[in-house]
Amino acid sequence: ITFLLESIREQKTKKKELYLLSYGPQLGKIDAIKAIRRLTGFGLKEAKELTERLPALVPVTFGVTIDYAAHELRNIGAEVEIR
């Protein structure tokens, strides 16, 4: 049990990062920008710049988990990686 608790504690302290690798064939650039704006709180200019320099680190906003953001981006056809 102590090993399990240590493992959970380590996962919580490990900082995960979400990277957008591509926005896929069925997902247009505009849809990718909309999703980035929704998940990060970025304005139009910042979201557009992020989608133009792939792979890009996606800084999610407060209240949005990395796993949720990855799930949302994958649902719209984007390729993401959690590191």
CSV table of N, CA and C in Angstrom, one decimal:
chain,number,residue,atom,x,y,z
A,1,ILE,N,0.8,-1.2,0.0
A,1,ILE,CA,0.0,0.0,0.0
A,1,ILE,C,0.9,1.3,0.0
A,2,THR,N,2.0,1.3,0.7
A,2,THR,CA,2.8,2.4,0.7
A,2,THR,C,3.4,2.7,-0.6
A,3,PHE,N,3.7,1.7,-1.4
A,3,PHE,CA,4.3,1.8,-2.7
A,3,PHE,C,3.2,2.5,-3.6
A,4,LEU,N,2.0,2.1,-3.5
A,4,LEU,CA,0.9,2.7,-4.2
A,4,LEU,C,0.7,4.2,-3.9
A,5,LEU,N,0.7,4.5,-2.6
A,5,LEU,CA,0.6,5.9,-2.2
A,5,LEU,C,1.8,6.8,-2.7
A,6,GLU,N,3.0,6.2,-2.6
A,6,GLU,CA,4.1,7.0,-3.2
A,6,GLU,C,4.0,7.2,-4.7
A,7,SER,N,3.5,6.2,-5.4
A,7,SER,CA,3.3,6.3,-6.8
A,7,SER,C,2.3,7.4,-7.1
A,8,ILE,N,1.2,7.5,-6.4
A,8,ILE,CA,0.2,8.5,-6.6
A,8,ILE,C,0.7,9.9,-6.3
A,9,ARG,N,1.5,10.0,-5.2
A,9,ARG,CA,2.1,11.3,-4.8
A,9,ARG,C,3.1,11.7,-5.9
A,10,GLU,N,3.9,10.8,-6.4
A,10,GLU,CA,4.8,11.2,-7.5
A,10,GLU,C,4.1,11.7,-8.7
A,11,GLN,N,3.0,11.0,-9.1
A,11,GLN,CA,2.3,11.4,-10.3
A,11,GLN,C,1.7,12.8,-10.1
A,12,LYS,N,1.3,13.2,-8.9
A,12,LYS,CA,0.7,14.5,-8.7
A,12,LYS,C,1.7,15.6,-8.7
A,13,THR,N,3.0,15.2,-8.3
A,13,THR,CA,4.0,16.3,-8.3
A,13,THR,C,4.7,16.4,-9.6
A,14,LYS,N,4.6,15.4,-10.4
A,14,LYS,CA,5.2,15.4,-11.8
A,14,LYS,C,4.4,16.4,-12.6
A,15,LYS,N,5.0,17.3,-13.3
A,15,LYS,CA,4.3,18.3,-14.1
A,15,LYS,C,4.3,17.7,-15.5
A,16,LYS,N,3.1,17.6,-16.0
A,16,LYS,CA,2.9,17.1,-17.4
A,16,LYS,C,2.7,18.3,-18.3
A,17,GLU,N,3.1,18.1,-19.5
A,17,GLU,CA,2.9,19.1,-20.5
A,17,GLU,C,2.2,18.6,-21.7
A,18,LEU,N,1.4,19.4,-22.4
A,18,LEU,CA,0.6,19.0,-23.5
A,18,LEU,C,1.2,19.6,-24.8
A,19,TYR,N,1.5,18.8,-25.8
A,19,TYR,CA,2.0,19.3,-27.0
A,19,TYR,C,1.1,19.1,-28.2
A,20,LEU,N,0.8,20.1,-29.0
A,20,LEU,CA,0.0,19.9,-30.2
A,20,LEU,C,1.0,19.6,-31.3
A,21,LEU,N,0.8,18.4,-31.9
A,21,LEU,CA,1.7,18.0,-33.0
A,21,LEU,C,1.2,18.3,-34.3
A,22,SER,N,-0.1,18.1,-34.5
A,22,SER,CA,-0.8,18.5,-35.8
A,22,SER,C,-2.2,18.6,-35.5
A,23,TYR,N,-2.9,19.2,-36.5
A,23,TYR,CA,-4.4,19.3,-36.3
A,23,TYR,C,-5.1,18.5,-37.3
A,24,GLY,N,-4.5,17.5,-37.9
A,24,GLY,CA,-5.1,16.4,-38.6
A,24,GLY,C,-5.8,16.9,-39.9
A,25,PRO,N,-6.1,15.9,-40.7
A,25,PRO,CA,-6.6,16.1,-42.0
A,25,PRO,C,-8.1,16.6,-42.0
A,26,GLN,N,-8.9,16.1,-41.1
A,26,GLN,CA,-10.3,16.5,-41.1
A,26,GLN,C,-10.5,17.8,-40.3
A,27,LEU,N,-9.5,18.2,-39.6
A,27,LEU,CA,-9.7,19.4,-38.7
A,27,LEU,C,-9.0,20.6,-39.4
A,28,GLY,N,-9.7,21.6,-39.7
A,28,GLY,CA,-9.1,22.8,-40.3
A,28,GLY,C,-8.4,23.7,-39.3
A,29,LYS,N,-7.6,24.6,-39.8
A,29,LYS,CA,-6.9,25.5,-38.9
A,29,LYS,C,-7.8,26.3,-38.1
A,30,ILE,N,-8.9,26.7,-38.6
A,30,ILE,CA,-9.8,27.6,-37.8
A,30,ILE,C,-10.4,26.8,-36.7
A,31,ASP,N,-10.7,25.5,-36.9
A,31,ASP,CA,-11.2,24.7,-35.8
A,31,ASP,C,-10.2,24.5,-34.7
A,32,ALA,N,-8.9,24.3,-35.1
A,32,ALA,CA,-7.8,24.2,-34.2
A,32,ALA,C,-7.7,25.4,-33.3
A,33,ILE,N,-7.8,26.6,-34.0
A,33,ILE,CA,-7.6,27.9,-33.3
A,33,ILE,C,-8.8,28.0,-32.3
A,34,LYS,N,-10.0,27.7,-32.6
A,34,LYS,CA,-11.1,27.7,-31.7
A,34,LYS,C,-10.9,26.9,-30.5
A,35,ALA,N,-10.4,25.6,-30.7
A,35,ALA,CA,-10.2,24.7,-29.6
A,35,ALA,C,-9.1,25.2,-28.7
A,36,ILE,N,-8.0,25.8,-29.3
A,36,ILE,CA,-6.9,26.3,-28.5
A,36,ILE,C,-7.4,27.5,-27.6
A,37,ARG,N,-8.2,28.3,-28.2
A,37,ARG,CA,-8.7,29.5,-27.5
A,37,ARG,C,-9.6,29.1,-26.3
A,38,ARG,N,-10.4,28.1,-26.5
A,38,ARG,CA,-11.3,27.6,-25.5
A,38,ARG,C,-10.6,26.9,-24.3
A,39,LEU,N,-9.5,26.2,-24.7
A,39,LEU,CA,-8.7,25.5,-23.6
A,39,LEU,C,-7.7,26.3,-22.9
A,40,THR,N,-7.2,27.4,-23.6
A,40,THR,CA,-6.1,28.1,-23.0
A,40,THR,C,-6.5,29.5,-22.5
A,41,GLY,N,-7.6,30.0,-23.0
A,41,GLY,CA,-8.0,31.4,-22.7
A,41,GLY,C,-7.2,32.4,-23.6
A,42,PHE,N,-6.5,32.0,-24.6
A,42,PHE,CA,-5.8,32.8,-25.5
A,42,PHE,C,-6.7,33.7,-26.3
A,43,GLY,N,-6.2,34.8,-26.8
A,43,GLY,CA,-6.9,35.6,-27.8
A,43,GLY,C,-6.7,35.0,-29.2
A,44,LEU,N,-7.3,35.6,-30.2
A,44,LEU,CA,-7.2,35.1,-31.5
A,44,LEU,C,-5.8,35.1,-32.0
A,45,LYS,N,-5.0,36.1,-31.8
A,45,LYS,CA,-3.7,36.3,-32.3
A,45,LYS,C,-2.8,35.2,-31.7
A,46,GLU,N,-2.8,35.0,-30.4
A,46,GLU,CA,-2.0,34.0,-29.7
A,46,GLU,C,-2.3,32.6,-30.1
A,47,ALA,N,-3.6,32.3,-30.2
A,47,ALA,CA,-4.0,31.0,-30.7
A,47,ALA,C,-3.5,30.7,-32.1
A,48,LYS,N,-3.6,31.7,-33.0
A,48,LYS,CA,-3.2,31.5,-34.4
A,48,LYS,C,-1.7,31.3,-34.4
A,49,GLU,N,-0.9,32.0,-33.6
A,49,GLU,CA,0.5,31.9,-33.6
A,49,GLU,C,0.9,30.5,-33.1
A,50,LEU,N,0.2,30.0,-32.1
A,50,LEU,CA,0.5,28.7,-31.6
A,50,LEU,C,0.3,27.6,-32.6
A,51,THR,N,-0.8,27.7,-33.4
A,51,THR,CA,-1.1,26.7,-34.4
A,51,THR,C,-0.1,26.8,-35.6
A,52,GLU,N,0.5,27.9,-35.8
A,52,GLU,CA,1.4,28.0,-36.9
A,52,GLU,C,2.8,27.5,-36.6
A,53,ARG,N,3.2,27.3,-35.3
A,53,ARG,CA,4.5,26.8,-35.0
A,53,ARG,C,4.4,25.4,-34.3
A,54,LEU,N,4.0,24.4,-35.1
A,54,LEU,CA,3.9,23.1,-34.5
A,54,LEU,C,5.2,22.3,-34.6
A,55,PRO,N,5.5,21.5,-33.7
A,55,PRO,CA,4.8,21.1,-32.5
A,55,PRO,C,4.9,22.3,-31.5
A,56,ALA,N,3.8,22.5,-30.7
A,56,ALA,CA,3.7,23.6,-29.8
A,56,ALA,C,3.2,23.1,-28.4
A,57,LEU,N,3.8,23.7,-27.4
A,57,LEU,CA,3.3,23.5,-26.0
A,57,LEU,C,2.0,24.2,-25.9
A,58,VAL,N,1.0,23.5,-25.3
A,58,VAL,CA,-0.3,24.1,-25.1
A,58,VAL,C,-0.5,24.4,-23.6
A,59,PRO,N,-0.4,25.7,-23.2
A,59,PRO,CA,-0.5,26.0,-21.8
A,59,PRO,C,-2.0,26.1,-21.4
A,60,VAL,N,-2.6,25.1,-20.8
A,60,VAL,CA,-4.0,25.0,-20.5
A,60,VAL,C,-4.3,26.0,-19.4
A,61,THR,N,-5.5,26.5,-19.4
A,61,THR,CA,-6.0,27.5,-18.4
A,61,THR,C,-6.3,26.8,-17.1
A,62,PHE,N,-6.4,27.6,-16.0
A,62,PHE,CA,-6.8,27.2,-14.7
A,62,PHE,C,-8.1,26.5,-14.8
A,63,GLY,N,-8.2,25.3,-14.2
A,63,GLY,CA,-9.5,24.6,-14.1
A,63,GLY,C,-9.6,23.5,-15.2
A,64,VAL,N,-8.7,23.5,-16.2
A,64,VAL,CA,-8.7,22.5,-17.2
A,64,VAL,C,-7.5,21.6,-17.0
A,65,THR,N,-7.7,20.3,-16.9
A,65,THR,CA,-6.6,19.4,-16.7
A,65,THR,C,-6.0,19.1,-18.1
A,66,ILE,N,-4.8,18.6,-18.0
A,66,ILE,CA,-4.0,18.2,-19.2
A,66,ILE,C,-4.7,17.1,-19.9
A,67,ASP,N,-5.2,16.1,-19.2
A,67,ASP,CA,-5.9,15.0,-19.8
A,67,ASP,C,-7.2,15.4,-20.5
A,68,TYR,N,-7.9,16.3,-19.9
A,68,TYR,CA,-9.2,16.8,-20.5
A,68,TYR,C,-8.9,17.6,-21.8
A,69,ALA,N,-7.8,18.4,-21.7
A,69,ALA,CA,-7.5,19.2,-22.9
A,69,ALA,C,-7.0,18.2,-24.0
A,70,ALA,N,-6.2,17.2,-23.7
A,70,ALA,CA,-5.8,16.2,-24.7
A,70,ALA,C,-7.0,15.5,-25.3
A,71,HIS,N,-7.9,15.1,-24.4
A,71,HIS,CA,-9.1,14.4,-24.9
A,71,HIS,C,-9.9,15.3,-25.9
A,72,GLU,N,-10.1,16.6,-25.5
A,72,GLU,CA,-10.8,17.5,-26.4
A,72,GLU,C,-10.2,17.7,-27.7
A,73,LEU,N,-8.9,17.8,-27.7
A,73,LEU,CA,-8.1,18.0,-29.0
A,73,LEU,C,-8.2,16.8,-29.8
A,74,ARG,N,-8.1,15.6,-29.2
A,74,ARG,CA,-8.1,14.3,-29.9
A,74,ARG,C,-9.5,14.1,-30.5
A,75,ASN,N,-10.5,14.6,-29.8
A,75,ASN,CA,-11.9,14.4,-30.3
A,75,ASN,C,-12.2,15.2,-31.6
A,76,ILE,N,-11.4,16.2,-31.8
A,76,ILE,CA,-11.6,17.0,-33.0
A,76,ILE,C,-10.6,16.7,-34.1
A,77,GLY,N,-9.8,15.6,-33.8
A,77,GLY,CA,-8.9,15.1,-34.9
A,77,GLY,C,-7.5,15.6,-34.7
A,78,ALA,N,-7.1,16.3,-33.7
A,78,ALA,CA,-5.7,16.8,-33.6
A,78,ALA,C,-4.9,15.6,-33.0
A,79,GLU,N,-3.6,15.7,-33.3
A,79,GLU,CA,-2.6,14.8,-32.8
A,79,GLU,C,-1.9,15.5,-31.6
A,80,VAL,N,-2.0,14.9,-30.4
A,80,VAL,CA,-1.3,15.6,-29.3
A,80,VAL,C,-0.5,14.5,-28.5
A,81,GLU,N,0.4,15.0,-27.7
A,81,GLU,CA,1.3,14.2,-26.9
A,81,GLU,C,1.4,14.8,-25.5
A,82,ILE,N,1.4,13.9,-24.5
A,82,ILE,CA,1.6,14.4,-23.2
A,82,ILE,C,2.9,13.9,-22.7
A,83,ARG,N,3.8,14.9,-22.3
A,83,ARG,CA,5.1,14.5,-21.9
A,83,ARG,C,5.3,14.8,-20.4
